[in-house]
Tab-separated table of C-alpha atoms in Angstrom:
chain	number	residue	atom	x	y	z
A	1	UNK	CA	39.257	-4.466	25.766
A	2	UNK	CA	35.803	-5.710	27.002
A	3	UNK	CA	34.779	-7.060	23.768
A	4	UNK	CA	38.230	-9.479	24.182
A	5	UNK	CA	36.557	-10.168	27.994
A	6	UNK	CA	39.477	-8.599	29.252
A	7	UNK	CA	39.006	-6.926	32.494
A	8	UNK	CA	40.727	-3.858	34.164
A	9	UNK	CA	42.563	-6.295	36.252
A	10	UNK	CA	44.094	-7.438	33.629
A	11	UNK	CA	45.564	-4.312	32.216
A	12	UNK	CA	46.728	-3.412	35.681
A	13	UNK	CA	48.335	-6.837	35.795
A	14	UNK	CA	50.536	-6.207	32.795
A	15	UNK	CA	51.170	-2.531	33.285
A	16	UNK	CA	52.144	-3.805	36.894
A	17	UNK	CA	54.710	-6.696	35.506
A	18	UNK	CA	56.419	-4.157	33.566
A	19	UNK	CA	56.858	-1.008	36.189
A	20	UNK	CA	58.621	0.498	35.572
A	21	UNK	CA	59.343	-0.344	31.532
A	22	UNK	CA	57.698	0.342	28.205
A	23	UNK	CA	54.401	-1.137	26.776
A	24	UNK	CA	53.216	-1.270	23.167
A	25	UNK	CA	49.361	-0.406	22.542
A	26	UNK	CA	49.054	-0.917	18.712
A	27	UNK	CA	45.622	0.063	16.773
A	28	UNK	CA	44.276	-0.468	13.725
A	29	UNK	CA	43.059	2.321	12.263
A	30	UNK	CA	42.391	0.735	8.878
A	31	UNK	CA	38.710	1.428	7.920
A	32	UNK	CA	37.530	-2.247	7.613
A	33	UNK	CA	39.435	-5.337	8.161
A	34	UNK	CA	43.232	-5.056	8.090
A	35	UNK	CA	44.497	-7.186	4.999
A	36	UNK	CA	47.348	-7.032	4.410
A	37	UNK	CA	50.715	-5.837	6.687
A	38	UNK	CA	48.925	-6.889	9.991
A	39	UNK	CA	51.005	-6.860	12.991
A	40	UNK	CA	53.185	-9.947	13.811
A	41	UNK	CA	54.703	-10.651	17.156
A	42	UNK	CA	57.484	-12.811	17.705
A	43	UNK	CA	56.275	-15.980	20.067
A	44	UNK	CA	57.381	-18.351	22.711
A	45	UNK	CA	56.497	-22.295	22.665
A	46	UNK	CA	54.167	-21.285	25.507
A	47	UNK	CA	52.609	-18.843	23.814
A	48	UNK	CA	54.239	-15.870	25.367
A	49	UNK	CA	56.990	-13.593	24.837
A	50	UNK	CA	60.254	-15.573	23.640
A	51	UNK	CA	62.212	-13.313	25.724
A	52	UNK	CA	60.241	-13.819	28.873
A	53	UNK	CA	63.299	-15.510	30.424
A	54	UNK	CA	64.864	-11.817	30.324
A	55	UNK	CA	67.457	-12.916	28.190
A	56	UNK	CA	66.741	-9.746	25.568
A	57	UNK	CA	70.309	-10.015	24.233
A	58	UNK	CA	70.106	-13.722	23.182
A	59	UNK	CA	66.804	-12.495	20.493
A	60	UNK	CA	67.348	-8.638	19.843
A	61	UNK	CA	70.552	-6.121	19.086
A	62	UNK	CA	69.642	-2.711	20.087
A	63	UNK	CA	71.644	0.969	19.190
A	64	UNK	CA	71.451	4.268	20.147
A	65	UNK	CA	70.888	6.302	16.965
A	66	UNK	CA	71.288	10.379	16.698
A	67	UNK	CA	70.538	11.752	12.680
A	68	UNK	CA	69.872	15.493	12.640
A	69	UNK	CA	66.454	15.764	14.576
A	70	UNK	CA	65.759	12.092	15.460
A	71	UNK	CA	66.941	10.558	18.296
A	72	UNK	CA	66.274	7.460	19.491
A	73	UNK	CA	67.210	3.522	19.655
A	74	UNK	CA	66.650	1.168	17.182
A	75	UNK	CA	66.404	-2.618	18.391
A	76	UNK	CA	66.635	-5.775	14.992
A	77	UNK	CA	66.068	-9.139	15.893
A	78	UNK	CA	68.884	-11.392	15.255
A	79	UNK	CA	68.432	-13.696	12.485
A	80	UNK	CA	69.257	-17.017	13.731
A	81	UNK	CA	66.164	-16.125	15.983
A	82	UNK	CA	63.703	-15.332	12.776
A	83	UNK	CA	64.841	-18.189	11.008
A	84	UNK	CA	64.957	-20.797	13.829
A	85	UNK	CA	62.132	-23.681	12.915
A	86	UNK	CA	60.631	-23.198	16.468
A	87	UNK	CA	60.089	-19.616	16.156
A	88	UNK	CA	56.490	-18.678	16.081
A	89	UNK	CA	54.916	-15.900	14.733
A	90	UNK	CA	51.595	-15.157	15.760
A	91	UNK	CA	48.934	-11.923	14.205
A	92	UNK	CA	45.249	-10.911	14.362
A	93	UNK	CA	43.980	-12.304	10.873
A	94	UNK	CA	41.283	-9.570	9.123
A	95	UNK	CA	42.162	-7.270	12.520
A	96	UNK	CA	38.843	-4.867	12.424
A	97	UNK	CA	39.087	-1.304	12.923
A	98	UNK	CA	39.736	-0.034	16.694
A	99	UNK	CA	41.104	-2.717	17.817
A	100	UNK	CA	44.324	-2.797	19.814
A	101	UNK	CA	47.129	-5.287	21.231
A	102	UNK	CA	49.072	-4.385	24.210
A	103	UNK	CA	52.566	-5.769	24.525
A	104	UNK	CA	55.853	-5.266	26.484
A	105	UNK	CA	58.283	-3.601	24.362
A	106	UNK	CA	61.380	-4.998	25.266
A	107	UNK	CA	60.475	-8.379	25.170
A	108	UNK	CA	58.346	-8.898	22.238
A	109	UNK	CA	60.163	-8.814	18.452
A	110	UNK	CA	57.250	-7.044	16.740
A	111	UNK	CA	57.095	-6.220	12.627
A	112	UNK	CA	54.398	-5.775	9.804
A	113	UNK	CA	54.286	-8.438	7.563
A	114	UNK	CA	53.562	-9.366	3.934
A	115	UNK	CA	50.471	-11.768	3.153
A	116	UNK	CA	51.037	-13.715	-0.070
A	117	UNK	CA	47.236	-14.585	0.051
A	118	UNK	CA	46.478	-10.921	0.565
A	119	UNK	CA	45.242	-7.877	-1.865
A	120	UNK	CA	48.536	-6.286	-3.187
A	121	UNK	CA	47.133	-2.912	-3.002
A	122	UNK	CA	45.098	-3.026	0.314
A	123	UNK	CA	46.488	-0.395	2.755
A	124	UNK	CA	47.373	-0.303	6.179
A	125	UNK	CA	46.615	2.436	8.577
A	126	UNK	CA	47.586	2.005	12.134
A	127	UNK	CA	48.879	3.906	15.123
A	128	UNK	CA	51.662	2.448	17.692
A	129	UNK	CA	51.742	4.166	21.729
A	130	UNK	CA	54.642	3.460	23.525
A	131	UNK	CA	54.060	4.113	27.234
A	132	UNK	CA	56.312	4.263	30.042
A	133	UNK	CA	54.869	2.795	32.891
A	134	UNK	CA	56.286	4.224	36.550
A	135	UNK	CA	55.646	3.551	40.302
Protein backbone atom coordinates (compact mmCIF):
# COMPACT_ATOMS: atom_id res chain seq x y z
CA UNK A 1 0.00 0.00 0.00
CA UNK A 2 2.97 2.45 0.44
CA UNK A 3 4.17 2.10 -2.99
CA UNK A 4 0.32 3.53 -4.02
CA UNK A 5 1.31 6.46 -1.15
CA UNK A 6 -1.43 5.17 0.70
CA UNK A 7 -1.12 5.59 4.34
CA UNK A 8 -2.48 3.56 7.37
CA UNK A 9 -4.99 6.24 7.77
CA UNK A 10 -6.32 5.47 4.92
CA UNK A 11 -7.00 1.83 5.39
CA UNK A 12 -8.45 2.64 8.77
CA UNK A 13 -10.65 5.15 6.98
CA UNK A 14 -12.26 2.57 4.75
CA UNK A 15 -12.29 -0.34 7.14
CA UNK A 16 -13.97 2.38 9.47
CA UNK A 17 -16.79 3.45 6.69
CA UNK A 18 -17.74 -0.03 6.39
CA UNK A 19 -17.96 -1.35 10.29
CA UNK A 20 -19.33 -3.31 10.55
CA UNK A 21 -19.62 -4.89 6.68
CA UNK A 22 -17.44 -6.82 4.29
CA UNK A 23 -14.30 -5.61 2.35
CA UNK A 24 -12.67 -7.12 -0.74
CA UNK A 25 -8.68 -7.29 -0.72
CA UNK A 26 -7.94 -8.81 -4.21
CA UNK A 27 -4.16 -9.85 -5.25
CA UNK A 28 -2.52 -10.71 -8.07
CA UNK A 29 -0.64 -13.49 -7.77
CA UNK A 30 0.20 -13.81 -11.46
CA UNK A 31 4.04 -14.05 -11.82
CA UNK A 32 4.57 -10.92 -14.04
CA UNK A 33 2.09 -8.52 -15.29
CA UNK A 34 -1.55 -9.64 -15.27
CA UNK A 35 -2.74 -9.79 -19.05
CA UNK A 36 -5.41 -10.86 -19.52
CA UNK A 37 -8.79 -11.41 -17.02
CA UNK A 38 -7.68 -8.42 -14.77
CA UNK A 39 -10.12 -7.34 -12.27
CA UNK A 40 -12.91 -4.87 -13.29
CA UNK A 41 -14.97 -2.88 -10.89
CA UNK A 42 -18.14 -1.44 -11.65
CA UNK A 43 -17.85 2.67 -11.35
CA UNK A 44 -19.72 5.76 -10.42
CA UNK A 45 -19.56 9.17 -12.57
CA UNK A 46 -17.50 10.35 -9.59
CA UNK A 47 -15.31 7.81 -9.67
CA UNK A 48 -16.58 5.81 -6.79
CA UNK A 49 -18.78 3.04 -6.06
CA UNK A 50 -22.15 3.31 -8.20
CA UNK A 51 -23.94 2.10 -5.26
CA UNK A 52 -22.54 4.60 -2.85
CA UNK A 53 -26.04 6.12 -2.51
CA UNK A 54 -26.89 2.68 -0.63
CA UNK A 55 -29.32 1.88 -3.07
CA UNK A 56 -27.69 -1.93 -3.56
CA UNK A 57 -31.03 -3.21 -4.89
CA UNK A 58 -31.35 -0.66 -7.78
CA UNK A 59 -27.55 -2.34 -9.31
CA UNK A 60 -27.30 -5.97 -7.79
CA UNK A 61 -29.87 -9.16 -7.13
CA UNK A 62 -28.51 -11.23 -4.43
CA UNK A 63 -29.68 -15.18 -3.23
CA UNK A 64 -29.03 -17.35 -0.64
CA UNK A 65 -27.68 -20.56 -2.21
CA UNK A 66 -27.31 -24.14 -0.24
CA UNK A 67 -25.78 -27.20 -2.87
CA UNK A 68 -24.46 -30.15 -0.87
CA UNK A 69 -21.34 -28.59 0.97
CA UNK A 70 -21.45 -24.96 -0.25
CA UNK A 71 -23.26 -22.48 1.28
CA UNK A 72 -23.33 -19.16 0.63
CA UNK A 73 -24.97 -16.04 -1.38
CA UNK A 74 -24.50 -15.27 -4.72
CA UNK A 75 -25.10 -11.47 -5.74
CA UNK A 76 -25.43 -10.70 -10.31
CA UNK A 77 -25.60 -7.34 -11.36
CA UNK A 78 -28.66 -6.45 -13.16
CA UNK A 79 -28.25 -5.90 -16.73
CA UNK A 80 -29.82 -2.70 -17.49
CA UNK A 81 -26.95 -1.56 -15.05
CA UNK A 82 -23.97 -3.34 -17.28
CA UNK A 83 -25.35 -2.17 -20.33
CA UNK A 84 -26.32 1.42 -19.37
CA UNK A 85 -23.95 3.95 -21.64
CA UNK A 86 -22.89 5.75 -18.36
CA UNK A 87 -21.68 2.76 -16.67
CA UNK A 88 -18.00 2.76 -16.16
CA UNK A 89 -15.78 0.12 -15.76
CA UNK A 90 -12.56 0.80 -14.43
CA UNK A 91 -9.17 -2.08 -13.94
CA UNK A 92 -5.42 -2.00 -13.19
CA UNK A 93 -3.96 -2.39 -16.86
CA UNK A 94 -0.60 -4.95 -16.80
CA UNK A 95 -1.51 -5.27 -12.72
CA UNK A 96 2.16 -6.55 -11.44
CA UNK A 97 2.49 -9.27 -9.10
CA UNK A 98 1.57 -8.49 -5.25
CA UNK A 99 -0.39 -6.01 -5.78
CA UNK A 100 -3.82 -5.62 -4.21
CA UNK A 101 -7.19 -3.46 -4.41
CA UNK A 102 -9.33 -3.08 -1.46
CA UNK A 103 -13.03 -2.57 -2.01
CA UNK A 104 -16.41 -2.69 -0.15
CA UNK A 105 -18.19 -5.72 -1.09
CA UNK A 106 -21.58 -4.79 -1.14
CA UNK A 107 -21.29 -1.86 -3.03
CA UNK A 108 -18.90 -2.48 -5.74
CA UNK A 109 -20.14 -4.94 -8.91
CA UNK A 110 -16.75 -6.64 -9.34
CA UNK A 111 -15.89 -9.43 -12.35
CA UNK A 112 -12.79 -10.66 -14.44
CA UNK A 113 -12.85 -9.62 -17.76
CA UNK A 114 -11.81 -10.59 -21.30
CA UNK A 115 -9.12 -8.33 -23.19
CA UNK A 116 -9.58 -8.54 -26.97
CA UNK A 117 -6.05 -6.90 -27.26
CA UNK A 118 -4.73 -9.48 -24.83
CA UNK A 119 -2.65 -12.98 -25.21
CA UNK A 120 -5.39 -15.71 -25.53
CA UNK A 121 -3.44 -18.08 -23.52
CA UNK A 122 -1.94 -15.79 -20.76
CA UNK A 123 -3.16 -17.00 -17.31
CA UNK A 124 -4.47 -15.48 -14.39
CA UNK A 125 -3.57 -16.31 -10.88
CA UNK A 126 -5.09 -14.32 -8.14
CA UNK A 127 -6.42 -14.61 -4.62
CA UNK A 128 -9.74 -12.69 -3.30
CA UNK A 129 -10.07 -12.01 1.02
CA UNK A 130 -13.26 -11.14 2.09
CA UNK A 131 -13.09 -9.61 5.58
CA UNK A 132 -15.64 -8.78 7.98
CA UNK A 133 -14.89 -5.76 9.61
CA UNK A 134 -16.52 -5.34 13.43
CA UNK A 135 -16.53 -2.68 16.24
Amino acid sequence: FTKRNFAHSDYVRSASAQSPGMLNFWVSLTPGKLVQHPLVLLLGRDGQSMVSNGNVEDVVSSMHVYIKNFNDSITVLRSRVAADPSSRWGFRPEMPFGEALLFFTDRTPHSAAWLEDGPEDAVRVSAEIRVLVTD
